[in-house]
Coordinates of C-alpha atoms in Angstrom, one line a residue:
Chain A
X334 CA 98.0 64.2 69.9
X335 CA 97.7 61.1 71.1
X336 CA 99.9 58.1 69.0
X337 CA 98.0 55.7 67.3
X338 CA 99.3 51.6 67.5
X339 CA 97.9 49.2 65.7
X340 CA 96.9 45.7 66.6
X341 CA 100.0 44.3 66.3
X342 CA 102.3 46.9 68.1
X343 CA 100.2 46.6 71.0
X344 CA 100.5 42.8 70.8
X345 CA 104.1 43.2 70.5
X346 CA 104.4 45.5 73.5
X347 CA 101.6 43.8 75.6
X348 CA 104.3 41.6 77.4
X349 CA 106.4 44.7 78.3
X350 CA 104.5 46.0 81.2
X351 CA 104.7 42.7 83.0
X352 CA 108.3 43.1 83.1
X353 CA 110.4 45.1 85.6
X354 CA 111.6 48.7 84.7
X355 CA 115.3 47.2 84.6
X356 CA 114.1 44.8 81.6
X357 CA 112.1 47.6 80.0
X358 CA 115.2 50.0 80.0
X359 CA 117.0 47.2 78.6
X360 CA 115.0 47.0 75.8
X361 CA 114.3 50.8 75.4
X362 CA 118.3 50.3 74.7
X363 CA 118.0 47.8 72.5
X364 CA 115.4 49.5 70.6
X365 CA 118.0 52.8 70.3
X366 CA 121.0 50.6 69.3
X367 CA 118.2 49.4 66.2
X368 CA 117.8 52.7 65.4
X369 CA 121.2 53.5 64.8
X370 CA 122.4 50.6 63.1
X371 CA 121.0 46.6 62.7
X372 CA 120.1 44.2 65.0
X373 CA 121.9 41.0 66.5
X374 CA 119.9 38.3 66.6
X375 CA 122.0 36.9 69.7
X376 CA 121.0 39.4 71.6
X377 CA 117.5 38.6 71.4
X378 CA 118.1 34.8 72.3
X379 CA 119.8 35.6 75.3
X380 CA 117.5 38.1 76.5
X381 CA 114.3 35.7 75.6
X382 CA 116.4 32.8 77.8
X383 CA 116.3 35.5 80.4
X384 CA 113.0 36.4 80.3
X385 CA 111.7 32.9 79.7
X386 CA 109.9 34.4 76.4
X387 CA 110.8 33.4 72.7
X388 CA 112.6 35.2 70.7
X389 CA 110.3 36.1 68.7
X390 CA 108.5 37.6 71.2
X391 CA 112.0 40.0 72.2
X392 CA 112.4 40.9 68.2
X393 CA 108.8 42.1 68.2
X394 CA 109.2 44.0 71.6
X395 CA 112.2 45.9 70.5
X396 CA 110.7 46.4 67.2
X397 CA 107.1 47.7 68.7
X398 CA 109.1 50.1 70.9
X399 CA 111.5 51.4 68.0
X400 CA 108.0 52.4 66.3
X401 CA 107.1 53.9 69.5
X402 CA 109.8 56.3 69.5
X403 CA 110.2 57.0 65.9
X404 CA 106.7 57.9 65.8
X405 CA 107.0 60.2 68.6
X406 CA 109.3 62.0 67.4
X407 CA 107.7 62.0 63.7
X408 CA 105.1 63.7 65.5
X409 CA 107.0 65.6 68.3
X410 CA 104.5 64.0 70.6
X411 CA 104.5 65.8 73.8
X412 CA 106.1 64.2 77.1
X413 CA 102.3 64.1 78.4
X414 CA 100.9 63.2 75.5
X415 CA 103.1 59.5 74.7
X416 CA 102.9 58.9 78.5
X417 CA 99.2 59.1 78.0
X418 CA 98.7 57.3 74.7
X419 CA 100.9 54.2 76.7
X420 CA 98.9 54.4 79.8
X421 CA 95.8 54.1 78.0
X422 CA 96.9 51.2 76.2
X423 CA 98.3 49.7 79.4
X424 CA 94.9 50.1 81.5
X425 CA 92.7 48.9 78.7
X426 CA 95.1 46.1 77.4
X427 CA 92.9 43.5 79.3
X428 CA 89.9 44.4 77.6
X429 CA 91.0 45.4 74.0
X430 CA 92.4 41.2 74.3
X431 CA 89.5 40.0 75.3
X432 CA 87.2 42.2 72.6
X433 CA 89.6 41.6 69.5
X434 CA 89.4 37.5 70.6
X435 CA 85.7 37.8 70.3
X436 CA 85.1 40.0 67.5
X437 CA 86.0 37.3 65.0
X438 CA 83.1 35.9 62.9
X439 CA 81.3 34.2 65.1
X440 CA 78.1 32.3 65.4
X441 CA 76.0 32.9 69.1
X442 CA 77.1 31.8 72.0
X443 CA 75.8 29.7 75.3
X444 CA 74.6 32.1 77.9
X445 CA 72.2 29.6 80.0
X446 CA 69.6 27.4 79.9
X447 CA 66.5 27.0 82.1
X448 CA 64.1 23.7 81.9
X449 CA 60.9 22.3 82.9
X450 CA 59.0 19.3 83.2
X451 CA 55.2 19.0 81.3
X452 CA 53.1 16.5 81.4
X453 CA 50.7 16.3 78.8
X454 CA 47.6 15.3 79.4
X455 CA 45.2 15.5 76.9
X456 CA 45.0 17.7 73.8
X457 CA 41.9 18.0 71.1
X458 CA 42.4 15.1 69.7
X459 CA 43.2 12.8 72.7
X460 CA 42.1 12.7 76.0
X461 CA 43.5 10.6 79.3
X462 CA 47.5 10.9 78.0
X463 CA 50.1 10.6 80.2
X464 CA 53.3 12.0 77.9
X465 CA 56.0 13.2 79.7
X466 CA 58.2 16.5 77.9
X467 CA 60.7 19.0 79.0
X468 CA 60.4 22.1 78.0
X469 CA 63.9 23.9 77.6
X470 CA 64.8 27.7 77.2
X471 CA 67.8 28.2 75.9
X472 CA 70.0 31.4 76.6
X473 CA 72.1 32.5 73.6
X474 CA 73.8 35.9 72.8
X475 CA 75.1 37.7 69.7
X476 CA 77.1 40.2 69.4
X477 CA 75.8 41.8 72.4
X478 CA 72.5 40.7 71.6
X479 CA 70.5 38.1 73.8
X480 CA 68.3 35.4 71.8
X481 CA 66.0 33.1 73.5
X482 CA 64.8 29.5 72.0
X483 CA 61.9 27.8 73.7
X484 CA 61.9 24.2 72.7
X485 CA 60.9 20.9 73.8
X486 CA 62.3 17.5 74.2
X487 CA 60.5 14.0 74.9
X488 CA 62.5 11.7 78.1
X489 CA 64.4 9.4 75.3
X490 CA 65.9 12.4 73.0
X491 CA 67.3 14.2 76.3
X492 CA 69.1 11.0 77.3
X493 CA 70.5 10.9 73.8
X494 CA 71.8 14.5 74.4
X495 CA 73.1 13.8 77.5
X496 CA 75.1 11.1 76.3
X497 CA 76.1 13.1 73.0
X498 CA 77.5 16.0 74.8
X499 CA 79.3 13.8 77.3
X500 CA 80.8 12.4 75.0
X501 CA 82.4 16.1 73.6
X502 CA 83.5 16.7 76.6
X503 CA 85.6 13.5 76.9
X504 CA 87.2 14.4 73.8
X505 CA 89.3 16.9 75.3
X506 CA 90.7 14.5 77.4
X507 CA 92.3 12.3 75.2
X508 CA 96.0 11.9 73.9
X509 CA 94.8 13.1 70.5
X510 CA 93.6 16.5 71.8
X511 CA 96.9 17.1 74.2
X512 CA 99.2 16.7 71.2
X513 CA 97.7 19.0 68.7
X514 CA 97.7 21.6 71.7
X515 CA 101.2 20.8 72.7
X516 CA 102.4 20.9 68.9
X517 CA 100.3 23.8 68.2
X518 CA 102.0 26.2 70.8
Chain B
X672 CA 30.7 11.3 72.9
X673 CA 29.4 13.6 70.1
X674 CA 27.7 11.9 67.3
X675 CA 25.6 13.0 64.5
X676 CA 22.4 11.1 62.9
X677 CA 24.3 10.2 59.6
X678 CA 26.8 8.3 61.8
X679 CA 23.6 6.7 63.4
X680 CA 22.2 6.0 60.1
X681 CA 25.0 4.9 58.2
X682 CA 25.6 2.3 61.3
X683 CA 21.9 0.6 60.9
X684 CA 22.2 0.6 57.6
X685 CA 25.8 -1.9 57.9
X686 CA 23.8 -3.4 60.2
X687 CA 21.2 -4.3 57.9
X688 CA 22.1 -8.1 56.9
X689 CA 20.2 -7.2 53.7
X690 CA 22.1 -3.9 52.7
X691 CA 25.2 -5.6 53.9
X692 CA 26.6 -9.3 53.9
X693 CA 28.7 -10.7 56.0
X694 CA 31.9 -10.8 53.9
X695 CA 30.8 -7.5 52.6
X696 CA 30.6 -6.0 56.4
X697 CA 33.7 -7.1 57.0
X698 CA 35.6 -5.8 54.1
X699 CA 34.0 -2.1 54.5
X700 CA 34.9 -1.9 58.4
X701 CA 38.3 -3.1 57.3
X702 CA 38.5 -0.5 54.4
X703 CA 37.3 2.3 57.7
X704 CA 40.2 1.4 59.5
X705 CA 42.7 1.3 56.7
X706 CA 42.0 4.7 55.1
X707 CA 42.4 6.2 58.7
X708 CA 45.7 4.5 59.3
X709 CA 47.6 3.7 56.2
X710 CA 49.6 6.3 55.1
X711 CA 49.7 4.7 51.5
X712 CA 45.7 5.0 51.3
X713 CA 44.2 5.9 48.5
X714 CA 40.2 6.3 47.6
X715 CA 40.5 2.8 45.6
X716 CA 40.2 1.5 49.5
X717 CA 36.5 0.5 48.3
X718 CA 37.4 -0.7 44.8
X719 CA 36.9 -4.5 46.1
X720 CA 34.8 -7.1 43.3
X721 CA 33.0 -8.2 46.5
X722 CA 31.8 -4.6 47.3
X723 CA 30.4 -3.8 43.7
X724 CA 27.4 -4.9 44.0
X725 CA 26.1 -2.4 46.4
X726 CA 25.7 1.4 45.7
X727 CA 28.9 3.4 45.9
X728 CA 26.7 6.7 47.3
X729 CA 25.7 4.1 50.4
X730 CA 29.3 3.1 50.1
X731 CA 31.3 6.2 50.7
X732 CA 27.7 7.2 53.3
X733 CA 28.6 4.2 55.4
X734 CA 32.4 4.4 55.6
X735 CA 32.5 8.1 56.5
X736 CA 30.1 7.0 59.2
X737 CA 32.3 4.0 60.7
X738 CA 35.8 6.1 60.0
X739 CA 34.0 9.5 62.4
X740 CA 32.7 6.6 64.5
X741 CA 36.2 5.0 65.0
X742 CA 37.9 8.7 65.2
X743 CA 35.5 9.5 68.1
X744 CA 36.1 6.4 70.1
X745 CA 39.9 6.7 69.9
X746 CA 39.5 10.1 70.8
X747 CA 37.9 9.7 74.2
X748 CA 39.4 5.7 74.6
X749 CA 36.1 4.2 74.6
X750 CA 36.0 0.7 76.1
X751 CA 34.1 -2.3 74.7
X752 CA 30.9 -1.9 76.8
X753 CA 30.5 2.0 75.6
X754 CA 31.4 0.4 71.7
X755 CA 29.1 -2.4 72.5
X756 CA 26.5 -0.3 73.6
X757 CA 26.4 2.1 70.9
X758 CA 26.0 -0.8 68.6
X759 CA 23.4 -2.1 69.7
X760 CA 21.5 0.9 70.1
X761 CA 21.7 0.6 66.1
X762 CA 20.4 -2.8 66.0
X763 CA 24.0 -4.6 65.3
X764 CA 23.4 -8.3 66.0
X765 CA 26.1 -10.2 68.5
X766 CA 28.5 -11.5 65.6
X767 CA 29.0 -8.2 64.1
X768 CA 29.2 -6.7 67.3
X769 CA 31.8 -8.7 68.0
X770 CA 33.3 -8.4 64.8
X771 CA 33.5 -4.8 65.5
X772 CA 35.3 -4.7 68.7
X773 CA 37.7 -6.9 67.5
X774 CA 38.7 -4.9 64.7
X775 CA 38.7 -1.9 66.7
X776 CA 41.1 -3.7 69.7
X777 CA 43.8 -4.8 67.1
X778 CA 44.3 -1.5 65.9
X779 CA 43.6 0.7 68.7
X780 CA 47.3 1.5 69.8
X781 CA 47.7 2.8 66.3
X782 CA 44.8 5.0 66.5
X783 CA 45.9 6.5 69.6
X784 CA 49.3 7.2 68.5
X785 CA 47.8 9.0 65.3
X786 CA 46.0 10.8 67.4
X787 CA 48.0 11.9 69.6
X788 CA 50.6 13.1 67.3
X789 CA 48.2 15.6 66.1
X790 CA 48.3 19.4 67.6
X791 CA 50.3 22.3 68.1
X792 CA 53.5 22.1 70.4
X793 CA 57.0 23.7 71.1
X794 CA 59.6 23.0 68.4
X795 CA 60.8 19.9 69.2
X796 CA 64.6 18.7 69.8
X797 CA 65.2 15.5 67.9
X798 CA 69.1 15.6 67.2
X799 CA 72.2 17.2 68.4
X800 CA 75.6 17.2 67.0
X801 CA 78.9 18.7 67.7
X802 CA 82.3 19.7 67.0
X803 CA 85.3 20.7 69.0
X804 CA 87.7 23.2 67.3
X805 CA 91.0 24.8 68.6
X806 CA 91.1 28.3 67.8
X807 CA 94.6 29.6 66.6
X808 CA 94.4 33.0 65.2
X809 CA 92.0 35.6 63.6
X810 CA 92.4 38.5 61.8
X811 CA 91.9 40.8 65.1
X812 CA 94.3 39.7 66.8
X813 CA 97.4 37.3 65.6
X814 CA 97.7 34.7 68.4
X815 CA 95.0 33.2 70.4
X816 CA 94.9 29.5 71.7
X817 CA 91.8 28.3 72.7
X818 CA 89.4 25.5 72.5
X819 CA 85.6 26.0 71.7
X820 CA 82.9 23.5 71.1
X821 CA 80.0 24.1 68.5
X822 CA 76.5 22.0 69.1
X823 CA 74.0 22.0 66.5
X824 CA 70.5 21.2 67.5
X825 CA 68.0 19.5 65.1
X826 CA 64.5 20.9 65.5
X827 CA 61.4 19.5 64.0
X828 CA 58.3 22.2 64.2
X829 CA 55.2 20.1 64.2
X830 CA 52.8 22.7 62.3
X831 CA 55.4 23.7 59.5
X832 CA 57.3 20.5 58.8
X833 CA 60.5 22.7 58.8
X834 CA 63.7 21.4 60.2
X835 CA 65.6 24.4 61.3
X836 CA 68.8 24.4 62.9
X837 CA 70.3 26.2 66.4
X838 CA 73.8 26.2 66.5
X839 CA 75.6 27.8 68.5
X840 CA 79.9 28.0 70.3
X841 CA 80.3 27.7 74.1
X842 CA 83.5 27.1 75.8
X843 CA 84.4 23.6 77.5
X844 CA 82.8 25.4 80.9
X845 CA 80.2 26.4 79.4
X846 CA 79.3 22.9 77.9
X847 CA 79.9 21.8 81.2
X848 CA 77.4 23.6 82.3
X849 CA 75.0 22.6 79.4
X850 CA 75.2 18.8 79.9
X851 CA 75.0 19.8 83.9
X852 CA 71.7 21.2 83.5
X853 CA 70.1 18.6 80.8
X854 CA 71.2 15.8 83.3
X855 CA 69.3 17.8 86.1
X856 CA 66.4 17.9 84.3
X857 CA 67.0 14.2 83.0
X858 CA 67.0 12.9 86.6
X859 CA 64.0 14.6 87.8
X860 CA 61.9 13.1 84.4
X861 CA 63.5 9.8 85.6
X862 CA 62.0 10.5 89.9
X863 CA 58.7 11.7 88.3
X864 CA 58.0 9.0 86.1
X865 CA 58.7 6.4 88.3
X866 CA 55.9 8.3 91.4

């Protein structure tokens, strides 16, 4: 039977694999010496100065790994079986990320956007115009879903957008942005 | 041009000095051009003392024939010889010819922005705005540190008189690309325009 982790075991081992087997063993160690008694938060500081993680990081390592092996041996887990339920995890840890960070509630998303330039001419109720339009298709996606909107824009509103949008994009480069990112992390 | 015979007869009938003063000419064509372009319009357009001497039934018969006349002319950008000719083919003298042309001049950029705003077309983009959020966490999964932008685009659809909204997220590269394609298109409106 393979042995079920949830989201936040595997985020608490996902930093393991990138580590060498010495580390890992280390930690595997660590993990058995929890078992038996407590923890020592000192260990933890110098093995995140080590590994150039935090230490919060270290205490969720050793505690995702204790879990590990006191389910396995809850469940007697077969040799074959843990090695498979970890190997699985490991392959697919990539894309399990990148699926749980979009599964949040989310709205659609940019995909592409394609655009053309009309000229009208003349309709029913006017004849000899000259009236410059673009016509935009807009590529948006849902869930797995792809929406398009076809929609039109006259030569003064697309400058407007232009600068609008421009504008966005400068914000990320100013000294506000950089400190709530720095702070944040 | 497409006219009927009431628009024909209503005209030689304002032409008719007799049916029609001066002042009285005047104030009707006026009256034709407001209730076409004033918003605020109402039906008391006609309710002037120095109209109420003459029948309201040749009233009303005589403005619905200048306001088609006027629609029509807009509509296919007549110039003063075609309006002058017209005229006179319904036995308007010089001064009210004149009168009429004059009229028709002052508030012919009007017209043709009326009537060109009329007719069916592609929703239509009118605003956009935006917001730039840094993502921290969700309940899927703990720790996540990213920025994303979210645009709104204000639509107005010309046959409903809706205003619906598109939003949508896209990442900074992803806006990048966005504002890289709308300044393409932007450019080439710019080289067109300008052959």
């Amino acid at each position: 039977m393979l042995l079920e982790l949830s989201e936040e075991h595997k985020e608490h081992l996902a930093f393991l694999p990138q580590e060498d087997s010495a580390v890992v063993a280390e930690f595997g160690r660590t993990a058995v010496e929890f078992l038996r008694c407590c923890t020592n938060p000192k260990i933890y500081e110098g093995a995140a100065r080590k590994l150039n993680v935090s230490s919060d990081t270290v205490q969720h390592g050793v505690e995702g790994l204790t879990y590990l092996l006191t389910e396995r041996s809850k469940l007697k887990t077969s040799e074959l079986d843990f090695q498979d339920s970890v190997f699985l995890y490991l392959d697919n840890r990539k894309e399990i990320r990148t699926i749980l960070s979009e599964s949040a509630p989310s709205l659609p998303s940019y995909h592409n956007l394609e655009w053309r330039l009309d000229e009208q001419l003349a309709s029913r109720s006017l004849r000899q115009q000259i009236k410059p339009a673009v016509a935009i298709k807009l590529y948006l996606n849902q869930n797995g879903d792809h929406d398009t909107k076809v929609l039109r824009t006259d030569p003064a509103t697309l400058l407007h957008l232009v600068q609008q949008l421009e504008q966005a994009l400068e914000e990320m480069k100013t000294n506000h942005y950089r400190r709530v990112v720095r702070n944040i992390k | 041009m497409e006219l009927s015979e009431s628009v024909q007869k209503g005209f030689q009938m304002l032409a008719d000095p007799g049916s029609f003063d001066s002042n009285a000419f005047t104030l009707l064509l006026r009256a034709a051009f407001q209730s076409l372009l004033d918003a605020q319009a109402d039906e008391a357009v006609l309710d002037h003392p120095d109209l109420k001497h003459i029948d309201p039934v040749v009233l009303k018969y005589c403005h619905a024939a200048a306001a088609t006349y006027i629609l029509e002319a807009g509509k296919h950008r007549a110039d003063k010889s075609t309006l002058s000719a017209y005229l006179e083919d319904c036995k308007f003298d010089r001064e009210r010819t004149e009168l009429f042309c004059t009229e028709y001049q002052n508030n012919k950029n009007s017209l043709e922005t009326l009537l060109g705003s009329i007719g069916r077309s592609l929703p239509h983009i009118t605003d956009v705005s935006w917001r730039l959020e840094y993502q921290i966490k969700t309940n899927q999964l703990h720790k996540m540190y990213r920025p994303a932008y979210l645009v709104t685009l204000n639509v107005q659809n010309t046959d409903s008189q809706s205003y619906p909204e598109i939003s949508f997220s896209c990442s900074m590269e992803q806006l990048q690309d966005l504002v890289g394609k709308l300044k393409d298109a932007s450019k080439s409106l710019e080289r067109a325009t300008q052959l």
